Amino acid sequence: MNEPARHDLNPASLNSREPASPAVAAIAALRLHTRHALADVARRLASSLVARLMPSAEPMTSAEPVQADELARALVFVDQYVASLPPLPSGPSDDPAHLAWPDHHPLSRLSQLSFAAGQPQSSSLLCDLVLLACLPEAHEGLATLCRLVHPAQQPWPTVALALHWLEHEAGPDADASTLRDAIEDLLCHGPLARLGLLRLEGDGPWHGRTLRAAPFVWSALTGRTLSGDDARLA
């Protein structure tokens, strides 16, 4: 399993003692918030996988010996990845990352889109799905985790993975049908689906397909320049 990447948010300034420009500092802050949001989703997903696929296993920590099993390695890596992140500059460290999203962050704008579409209750769910779809872009270790639970061994999450994760997290007393309907609407039918933020690839029913983010989504989440239709959609 790959070691967690160093999070050098401003590589251009590594060999300079001069402070970063406001634009560079803003991009660094945006990326740090994105990484924390991705890490929170990765942690929640890993917790669900451990509970569903390894119910009799002892809780794993990064300090314990890693077993030969690839999935166990991948799940331990999630803890390492989360622990490797620099802290956010403000707010309690135990708060979910999204509570500290700045107004200009794409995830904040995503929440605003949900309200504008008349679906404010879908805001958190849409952000979760977008972040899940982007996990493989964040680190090859997270792509490996997705590959290990993908039926075709592709390094991407599936809709079924999203459903199982979010149903498990909602708990046994939650209405699974209502949750599944909300996810299907976000991915296939509603006004937010027509934005093209998330795409389903492959054949078969909607819940058996691969979940991918549109190419411009990762660029927006990392503060990279967009052009043409991508800029318009983002």
Backbone as numpy.savetxt, mean C-alpha at the origin, in Angstrom:
# Nx Ny Nz CAx CAy CAz Cx Cy Cz
15.96 -13.40 1.31 15.11 -12.20 1.31 15.99 -10.96 1.31
15.60 -9.98 0.58 16.36 -8.76 0.49 16.30 -7.99 1.80
17.43 -7.32 2.08 17.45 -6.46 3.25 16.62 -5.21 2.98
16.04 -4.64 4.02 15.28 -3.40 3.82 16.15 -2.32 3.20
15.59 -1.61 2.23 16.34 -0.56 1.56 16.57 0.62 2.51
17.70 1.27 2.32 17.90 2.53 3.03 16.95 3.56 2.44
16.44 4.42 3.28 15.47 5.41 2.82 16.15 6.77 2.72
17.04 6.89 1.73 17.71 8.16 1.50 16.77 9.04 0.69
16.06 9.92 1.38 14.98 10.65 0.73 15.50 11.80 -0.12
16.72 12.22 0.08 17.26 13.31 -0.70 18.66 12.94 -1.16
18.78 11.99 -2.11 20.11 11.51 -2.52 21.00 12.62 -3.03
20.42 13.64 -3.64 21.25 14.69 -4.23 22.04 15.46 -3.18
21.56 15.43 -1.93 22.22 16.23 -0.89 23.12 15.39 0.01
23.34 14.10 -0.35 24.12 13.24 0.54 25.56 13.73 0.66
26.10 14.30 -0.43 27.49 14.74 -0.41 27.59 16.26 -0.24
26.53 16.88 0.22 26.53 18.33 0.40 25.98 18.67 1.76
26.57 19.68 2.36 26.08 20.14 3.66 25.04 21.24 3.51
24.78 21.66 2.29 23.79 22.70 2.08 22.39 22.14 2.30
21.49 22.93 2.89 20.13 22.44 3.10 19.42 22.22 1.78
18.50 21.29 1.78 17.75 20.99 0.58 16.85 22.17 0.22
16.59 22.33 -1.07 15.68 23.38 -1.51 14.28 23.04 -1.04
13.38 24.04 -0.97 12.00 23.76 -0.54 11.32 22.71 -1.40
11.57 22.72 -2.71 10.94 21.74 -3.59 11.43 20.33 -3.28
12.74 20.19 -3.10 13.30 18.86 -2.79 12.82 18.39 -1.43
12.76 19.30 -0.46 12.29 18.93 0.88 10.82 18.50 0.84
10.01 19.17 0.01 8.59 18.81 -0.08 8.41 17.42 -0.68
9.21 17.10 -1.70 9.13 15.77 -2.30 9.58 14.71 -1.31
10.66 15.01 -0.56 11.13 14.06 0.45 10.06 13.79 1.50
9.37 14.86 1.94 8.32 14.69 2.94 7.15 13.90 2.37
6.79 14.17 1.12 5.70 13.42 0.47 6.04 11.94 0.41
7.28 11.63 0.00 7.69 10.23 -0.12 7.73 9.54 1.24
8.14 10.26 2.26 8.17 9.65 3.59 6.76 9.30 4.06
5.81 10.20 3.83 4.42 9.90 4.19 3.90 8.72 3.39
4.26 8.66 2.10 3.84 7.53 1.27 4.41 6.22 1.81
5.68 6.23 2.17 6.31 5.00 2.67 5.68 4.55 3.98
5.34 5.49 4.83 4.68 5.12 6.09 3.29 4.53 5.82
2.57 5.12 4.88 1.25 4.58 4.54 1.37 3.19 3.95
2.35 2.97 3.08 2.59 1.65 2.50 3.00 0.65 3.58
3.85 1.09 4.50 4.30 0.19 5.56 3.14 -0.21 6.46
2.21 0.71 6.71 1.05 0.39 7.54 0.18 -0.67 6.87
-0.02 -0.53 5.55 -0.80 -1.54 4.82 -0.07 -2.87 4.80
1.25 -2.85 4.58 2.03 -4.09 4.57 1.94 -4.80 5.92
2.03 -4.03 7.00 1.95 -4.61 8.34 0.59 -5.25 8.58
-0.48 -4.55 8.19 -1.83 -5.08 8.38 -2.06 -6.32 7.52
-1.56 -6.29 6.29 -1.69 -7.45 5.41 -0.94 -8.65 5.98
0.29 -8.43 6.45 1.07 -9.52 7.01 0.39 -10.11 8.24
-0.18 -9.26 9.08 -0.89 -9.75 10.26 -2.06 -10.64 9.86
-2.76 -10.26 8.81 -3.89 -11.07 8.33 -3.40 -12.40 7.78
-2.30 -12.38 7.03 -1.78 -13.61 6.45 -1.30 -14.57 7.53
-0.64 -14.04 8.56 -0.19 -14.89 9.66 -1.39 -15.54 10.34
-2.44 -14.75 10.59 -3.62 -15.28 11.30 -4.36 -16.31 10.46
-4.39 -16.11 9.13 -5.17 -17.00 8.28 -4.39 -18.21 7.82
-3.09 -18.03 7.54 -2.30 -19.11 6.97 -1.41 -19.81 7.97
-1.13 -19.16 9.11 -0.26 -19.75 10.11 -0.89 -19.60 11.49
-2.12 -20.08 11.68 -2.82 -19.82 12.95 -2.17 -20.45 14.16
-1.38 -21.51 13.95 -0.76 -22.18 15.10 0.67 -21.74 15.32
1.15 -20.85 14.46 2.54 -20.42 14.58 2.71 -19.44 15.73
3.89 -19.44 16.30 4.22 -18.44 17.30 4.38 -17.09 16.62
4.03 -16.01 17.31 4.23 -14.70 16.70 5.69 -14.53 16.28
5.89 -14.01 15.07 7.23 -13.88 14.53 7.75 -12.47 14.76
9.03 -12.37 15.06 9.68 -11.06 15.14 10.95 -11.13 14.29
11.43 -9.96 13.94 12.62 -9.93 13.09 13.85 -10.46 13.81
13.81 -10.55 15.15 14.96 -11.03 15.89 15.02 -12.55 15.96
13.91 -13.22 15.67 13.88 -14.67 15.74 14.51 -15.28 14.50
15.06 -16.52 14.62 15.64 -17.17 13.45 14.60 -17.30 12.35
15.04 -17.00 11.13 14.15 -17.08 9.99 14.08 -18.52 9.51
12.86 -19.05 9.34 12.68 -20.41 8.88 12.93 -20.47 7.39
13.11 -21.71 6.88 13.41 -21.89 5.47 12.24 -21.50 4.59
11.05 -21.59 5.12 9.86 -21.31 4.33 9.88 -19.88 3.80
9.67 -19.75 2.50 9.73 -18.42 1.87 8.68 -17.47 2.40
7.50 -17.96 2.65 6.45 -17.08 3.14 6.80 -16.55 4.52
7.37 -17.41 5.37 7.78 -16.95 6.69 8.85 -15.86 6.57
9.77 -16.05 5.64 10.81 -15.04 5.41 10.18 -13.71 4.96
9.24 -13.83 4.03 8.61 -12.62 3.51 7.84 -11.88 4.59
7.18 -12.62 5.47 6.42 -11.99 6.54 7.34 -11.34 7.57
8.46 -11.97 7.85 9.43 -11.35 8.75 10.00 -10.08 8.12
10.20 -10.14 6.81 10.73 -8.96 6.12 9.82 -7.74 6.31
8.51 -7.95 6.33 7.59 -6.83 6.51 7.92 -6.10 7.81
8.14 -6.84 8.88 8.50 -6.20 10.15 9.80 -5.40 10.02
10.76 -5.96 9.29 12.03 -5.27 9.09 11.84 -4.00 8.28
11.01 -4.09 7.28 10.76 -2.92 6.44 10.10 -1.80 7.25
9.10 -2.16 8.02 8.40 -1.16 8.84 9.38 -0.52 9.83
10.23 -1.34 10.46 11.16 -0.81 11.46 12.25 0.05 10.84
12.52 -0.13 9.55 13.62 0.61 8.90 13.26 2.03 8.54
11.98 2.39 8.61 11.56 3.71 8.15 11.96 4.80 9.14
12.44 5.92 8.63 12.63 7.08 9.51 11.27 7.53 10.05
11.24 8.11 11.23 9.95 8.55 11.77 9.40 9.75 11.01
8.08 9.88 11.06 7.46 11.08 10.51 7.84 12.28 11.37
7.89 13.45 10.78 8.39 14.61 11.53 7.48 15.11 12.63
6.19 14.73 12.60 5.28 15.23 13.62 4.20 14.21 13.88
3.55 14.31 15.04 2.48 13.40 15.39 3.00 12.22 16.16
2.16 11.62 17.02 2.57 10.44 17.79 2.98 9.32 16.86
4.05 8.61 17.22 4.59 7.57 16.35 3.66 6.38 16.23
2.72 6.22 17.16 1.83 5.06 17.09 0.54 5.38 16.36
0.41 6.59 15.83 -0.78 6.92 15.05 -0.66 6.34 13.66
-1.77 5.92 13.04 -1.71 5.49 11.64 -1.15 6.61 10.78
-0.37 6.21 9.77 0.33 7.21 8.96 -0.64 8.17 8.29
-1.82 7.71 7.93 -2.71 8.56 7.16 -3.25 9.73 7.97
-3.14 9.65 9.31 -3.61 10.76 10.12 -2.73 11.99 9.93
-1.51 11.79 9.44 -0.59 12.89 9.28 -0.38 13.29 7.82
-1.22 12.79 6.92 -1.05 13.16 5.52 -1.20 14.67 5.36
-0.24 15.31 4.70 -0.43 16.74 4.41 -1.51 16.92 3.36
-2.08 18.11 3.31 -3.19 18.36 2.40 -2.83 18.14 0.94
-1.56 18.39 0.58 -1.16 18.26 -0.81 -0.81 16.82 -1.19
-0.83 15.90 -0.24 -0.45 14.52 -0.55 -1.51 13.88 -1.44
-1.11 13.06 -2.42 -2.09 12.41 -3.30 -3.14 11.60 -2.56
-2.79 11.01 -1.42 -3.77 10.24 -0.67 -4.83 11.14 -0.05
-4.45 12.36 0.30 -5.45 13.32 0.78 -6.40 13.69 -0.36
-5.84 13.88 -1.54 -6.68 14.21 -2.69 -7.58 13.03 -3.06
-7.07 11.83 -2.84 -7.88 10.64 -3.10 -9.10 10.61 -2.18
-8.89 10.98 -0.93 -10.01 11.06 0.00 -11.02 12.12 -0.45
-10.52 13.23 -0.95 -11.40 14.29 -1.44 -12.22 13.82 -2.64
-11.61 12.98 -3.50 -12.34 12.43 -4.63 -13.52 11.59 -4.18
-13.32 10.82 -3.12 -14.41 10.00 -2.60 -15.58 10.85 -2.15
-15.27 11.96 -1.49 -16.34 12.87 -1.05 -17.02 13.52 -2.25
-16.21 13.91 -3.24 -16.78 14.56 -4.42 -17.67 13.60 -5.21
-17.36 12.30 -5.16 -18.16 11.31 -5.86 -19.39 10.89 -5.07
-19.59 11.51 -3.90 -20.73 11.16 -3.07 -20.57 9.84 -2.33
-19.31 9.40 -2.16 -19.03 8.14 -1.47 -17.99 8.35 -0.37
-18.27 9.22 0.59 -17.28 9.48 1.64 -16.92 8.24 2.45
-17.87 7.30 2.54 -17.60 6.08 3.30 -16.57 5.20 2.61
-16.29 5.47 1.34 -15.33 4.65 0.58 -13.91 5.20 0.63
-13.71 6.33 1.29 -12.41 7.00 1.26 -11.29 6.10 1.78
-11.46 5.59 2.99 -10.42 4.75 3.59 -10.22 3.47 2.80
-11.31 2.89 2.31 -11.24 1.65 1.55 -10.48 1.86 0.24
-10.75 2.96 -0.44 -10.06 3.25 -1.70 -8.57 3.44 -1.46
-8.22 4.17 -0.41 -6.79 4.36 -0.10 -6.11 3.03 0.20
-6.77 2.16 0.95 -6.21 0.84 1.24 -5.94 0.06 -0.03
-6.88 0.07 -0.96 -6.74 -0.69 -2.20 -5.62 -0.11 -3.07
-5.54 1.21 -3.15 -4.48 1.84 -3.93 -3.11 1.50 -3.35
-2.99 1.59 -2.04 -1.71 1.29 -1.40 -1.34 -0.18 -1.55
-2.33 -1.07 -1.42 -2.06 -2.49 -1.62 -1.54 -2.74 -3.03
-2.17 -2.12 -4.03 -1.74 -2.30 -5.41 -0.33 -1.78 -5.65
0.10 -0.81 -4.85 1.42 -0.21 -5.02 2.51 -0.86 -4.17
2.16 -1.79 -3.30 3.18 -2.41 -2.44 4.37 -2.96 -3.23
4.14 -3.69 -4.34 5.30 -4.24 -5.05 6.25 -3.18 -5.60
5.72 -1.97 -5.87 6.58 -0.90 -6.36 7.48 -0.36 -5.26
7.06 -0.51 -4.02 7.80 0.09 -2.90 9.09 -0.64 -2.59
9.09 -1.97 -2.74 10.28 -2.75 -2.41 10.14 -4.16 -2.97
11.25 -4.70 -3.44 11.21 -6.05 -4.00 10.84 -7.11 -2.96
11.10 -6.83 -1.68 10.68 -7.76 -0.64 9.17 -7.83 -0.52
8.50 -6.70 -0.72 7.04 -6.69 -0.70 6.48 -7.31 -1.97
7.18 -7.14 -3.09 6.78 -7.83 -4.32 6.89 -9.34 -4.16
7.91 -9.78 -3.43 8.05 -11.22 -3.18 6.89 -11.75 -2.36
6.46 -11.01 -1.35 5.31 -11.44 -0.56 4.08 -11.60 -1.45
3.84 -10.64 -2.33 2.69 -10.75 -3.24 2.84 -11.95 -4.17
4.04 -12.19 -4.66 4.27 -13.32 -5.56 3.97 -14.65 -4.88
4.33 -14.76 -3.61 4.17 -16.03 -2.90 2.70 -16.38 -2.67
1.82 -15.40 -2.68 0.40 -15.68 -2.45 -0.43 -15.45 -3.71
0.23 -15.23 -4.85 -0.46 -15.07 -6.13 -0.60 -16.44 -6.79
-1.78 -16.82 -7.26 -1.95 -18.16 -7.84 -1.08 -18.41 -9.06
-0.68 -17.36 -9.77 0.19 -17.52 -10.93 1.62 -17.04 -10.64
1.95 -16.87 -9.36 3.28 -16.44 -8.93 3.71 -15.13 -9.57
2.78 -14.21 -9.75 3.11 -12.89 -10.23 3.37 -11.95 -9.05
4.26 -11.00 -9.22 4.64 -10.12 -8.09 3.65 -8.99 -7.87
2.36 -9.31 -7.88 1.32 -8.31 -7.70 0.24 -8.87 -6.79
-0.48 -8.02 -6.08 -1.60 -8.52 -5.28 -2.77 -8.91 -6.17
-3.66 -9.69 -5.63 -4.89 -10.04 -6.32 -6.08 -9.42 -5.58
-7.21 -9.37 -6.29 -8.42 -8.89 -5.63 -8.79 -9.83 -4.49
-8.60 -11.13 -4.69 -8.90 -12.09 -3.62 -8.07 -11.81 -2.38
-6.80 -11.45 -2.57 -5.96 -11.12 -1.42 -6.53 -9.91 -0.68
-6.95 -8.90 -1.44 -7.55 -7.71 -0.82 -8.82 -8.08 -0.06
-9.67 -8.90 -0.66 -10.92 -9.29 -0.02 -10.65 -10.05 1.28
-9.75 -11.02 1.22 -9.48 -11.84 2.41 -8.86 -11.00 3.52
-7.96 -10.10 3.14 -7.34 -9.21 4.13 -8.38 -8.33 4.81
-9.17 -7.62 4.02 -10.10 -6.65 4.58 -11.27 -7.32 5.30
-11.70 -8.49 4.83 -12.74 -9.23 5.54 -12.22 -9.72 6.88
-10.99 -10.22 6.89 -10.41 -10.69 8.15 -10.25 -9.54 9.13
-9.81 -8.40 8.62 -9.58 -7.24 9.48 -10.90 -6.70 10.04
-11.97 -6.80 9.24 -13.27 -6.31 9.70 -13.82 -7.14 10.84
-13.43 -8.41 10.92 -13.85 -9.26 12.02 -15.06 -10.12 11.68
-15.29 -11.16 12.47 -16.36 -12.12 12.18 -17.77 -11.53 12.28
-17.94 -10.44 13.01 -19.27 -9.86 13.17 -19.63 -8.86 12.08
-18.67 -8.55 11.21 -18.93 -7.57 10.14 -19.75 -8.22 9.03
-20.45 -7.40 8.28 -21.24 -7.87 7.14 -20.31 -7.99 5.94
-19.85 -9.21 5.66 -18.89 -9.43 4.58 -19.48 -9.08 3.22
-20.77 -9.33 3.04 -21.40 -9.05 1.74 -21.36 -7.55 1.43
-21.63 -6.72 2.44 -21.60 -5.28 2.24 -20.19 -4.81 1.89
-19.19 -5.36 2.57 -17.81 -5.00 2.28 -17.42 -5.42 0.87
-17.79 -6.63 0.48 -17.45 -7.11 -0.86 -18.15 -6.28 -1.93
-19.39 -5.88 -1.68 -20.10 -5.03 -2.64 -19.39 -3.68 -2.79
-18.93 -3.13 -1.67 -18.24 -1.84 -1.72 -16.94 -1.95 -2.51
-16.21 -3.04 -2.32 -14.96 -3.23 -3.05 -15.23 -3.44 -4.54
-16.24 -4.23 -4.86 -16.58 -4.45 -6.27 -16.98 -3.13 -6.94
-17.75 -2.30 -6.25 -18.13 -1.01 -6.82 -16.91 -0.13 -7.07
-15.97 -0.11 -6.12 -14.77 0.71 -6.28 -13.90 0.23 -7.44
-13.90 -1.06 -7.67 -13.01 -1.61 -8.69 -13.66 -1.75 -10.06
-14.98 -1.88 -10.10 -15.62 -2.28 -11.36 -16.74 -1.37 -11.85
-17.49 -0.74 -10.98 -18.76 -0.18 -11.42 -18.96 1.31 -11.14
-18.53 1.79 -10.00 -18.89 3.13 -9.56 -18.09 4.23 -10.25
-18.40 5.48 -9.92 -17.67 6.62 -10.52 -16.19 6.61 -10.20
-15.80 6.11 -9.03 -14.38 6.05 -8.70 -13.66 4.99 -9.52
-14.37 3.91 -9.90 -13.78 2.90 -10.77 -13.48 3.48 -12.15
-14.33 4.37 -12.61 -14.15 4.92 -13.95 -12.98 5.90 -14.05
-12.43 6.30 -12.92 -11.24 7.15 -12.94 -10.01 6.39 -13.44
-10.03 5.07 -13.33 -8.91 4.28 -13.81 -7.72 4.22 -12.88
-7.92 4.56 -11.62 -6.81 4.47 -10.66 -6.35 3.03 -10.47
-7.29 2.12 -10.45 -7.01 0.70 -10.23 -7.54 -0.10 -11.41
-6.79 -1.13 -11.78 -7.14 -1.94 -12.93 -7.09 -3.42 -12.55
-8.01 -4.17 -13.13 -8.04 -5.61 -12.91 -7.52 -6.29 -14.17
-6.53 -7.16 -13.98 -5.91 -7.85 -15.10 -6.15 -9.35 -15.00
-6.24 -9.98 -16.16 -6.44 -11.43 -16.19 -7.86 -11.79 -16.55
-8.12 -13.08 -16.55 -9.43 -13.61 -16.90 -10.18 -14.07 -15.65
-11.43 -14.42 -15.87 -12.23 -14.95 -14.77 -13.03 -13.88 -14.07
-13.70 -14.23 -12.98 -14.51 -13.26 -12.24 -13.64 -12.16 -11.64
-14.27 -11.07 -11.31 -13.54 -9.90 -10.84 -12.67 -10.19 -9.63
-13.17 -11.06 -8.74 -12.43 -11.31 -7.50 -11.24 -12.23 -7.70
-11.09 -12.82 -8.89 -9.96 -13.70 -9.16 -8.87 -13.06 -9.98
-8.97 -11.76 -10.21 -8.01 -11.08 -11.08 -6.90 -10.39 -10.29
-5.88 -9.99 -11.02 -4.75 -9.28 -10.43 -5.09 -7.81 -10.28
-4.70 -7.23 -9.16 -4.98 -5.84 -8.85 -3.74 -5.00 -9.16
-3.91 -4.06 -10.09 -2.79 -3.19 -10.48 -3.22 -1.73 -10.38
-2.29 -0.90 -9.99 -2.51 0.54 -10.03 -2.13 1.07 -11.40
-2.82 2.11 -11.85 -2.44 2.77 -13.09 -1.02 3.31 -12.96
-0.26 3.36 -14.07 1.13 3.79 -13.98 1.33 5.15 -13.31
0.39 6.07 -13.50 0.58 7.40 -12.94 0.41 7.43 -11.43
-0.20 6.40 -10.85 -0.47 6.42 -9.41 0.84 6.38 -8.62
1.74 5.48 -8.98 3.01 5.39 -8.27 3.82 6.67 -8.46
3.80 7.22 -9.67 4.52 8.48 -9.90 3.98 9.58 -9.00
2.65 9.65 -8.87 2.05 10.68 -8.02 2.42 10.47 -6.55
2.40 9.23 -6.10 2.69 8.94 -4.70 4.14 9.22 -4.33
5.02 9.25 -5.32 6.43 9.49 -5.04 6.90 10.85 -5.53
5.96 11.70 -5.95 6.31 13.06 -6.31 7.10 13.20 -7.59
6.91 12.28 -8.51 7.63 12.35 -9.78 6.79 13.08 -10.82
7.47 13.60 -11.83 6.81 14.44 -12.83 5.88 13.60 -13.69
4.67 14.12 -13.90 3.69 13.49 -14.77 3.49 14.36 -15.99
3.02 13.73 -17.07 2.77 14.50 -18.29 1.57 13.92 -19.02
1.01 14.71 -19.91 -0.07 14.25 -20.76 -1.28 13.80 -19.98
-1.86 12.66 -20.40 -3.06 12.12 -19.76 -2.80 11.74 -18.32
-1.58 11.28 -18.03 -1.27 10.90 -16.66 -1.39 12.10 -15.73
-0.90 13.25 -16.16 -1.00 14.46 -15.34 -2.44 14.87 -15.16
-3.22 14.76 -16.21 -4.63 15.15 -16.11 -5.38 14.25 -15.13
-5.14 12.94 -15.21 -5.84 11.99 -14.35 -5.39 12.12 -12.90
-4.11 12.39 -12.69 -3.59 12.50 -11.33 -4.01 13.80 -10.68
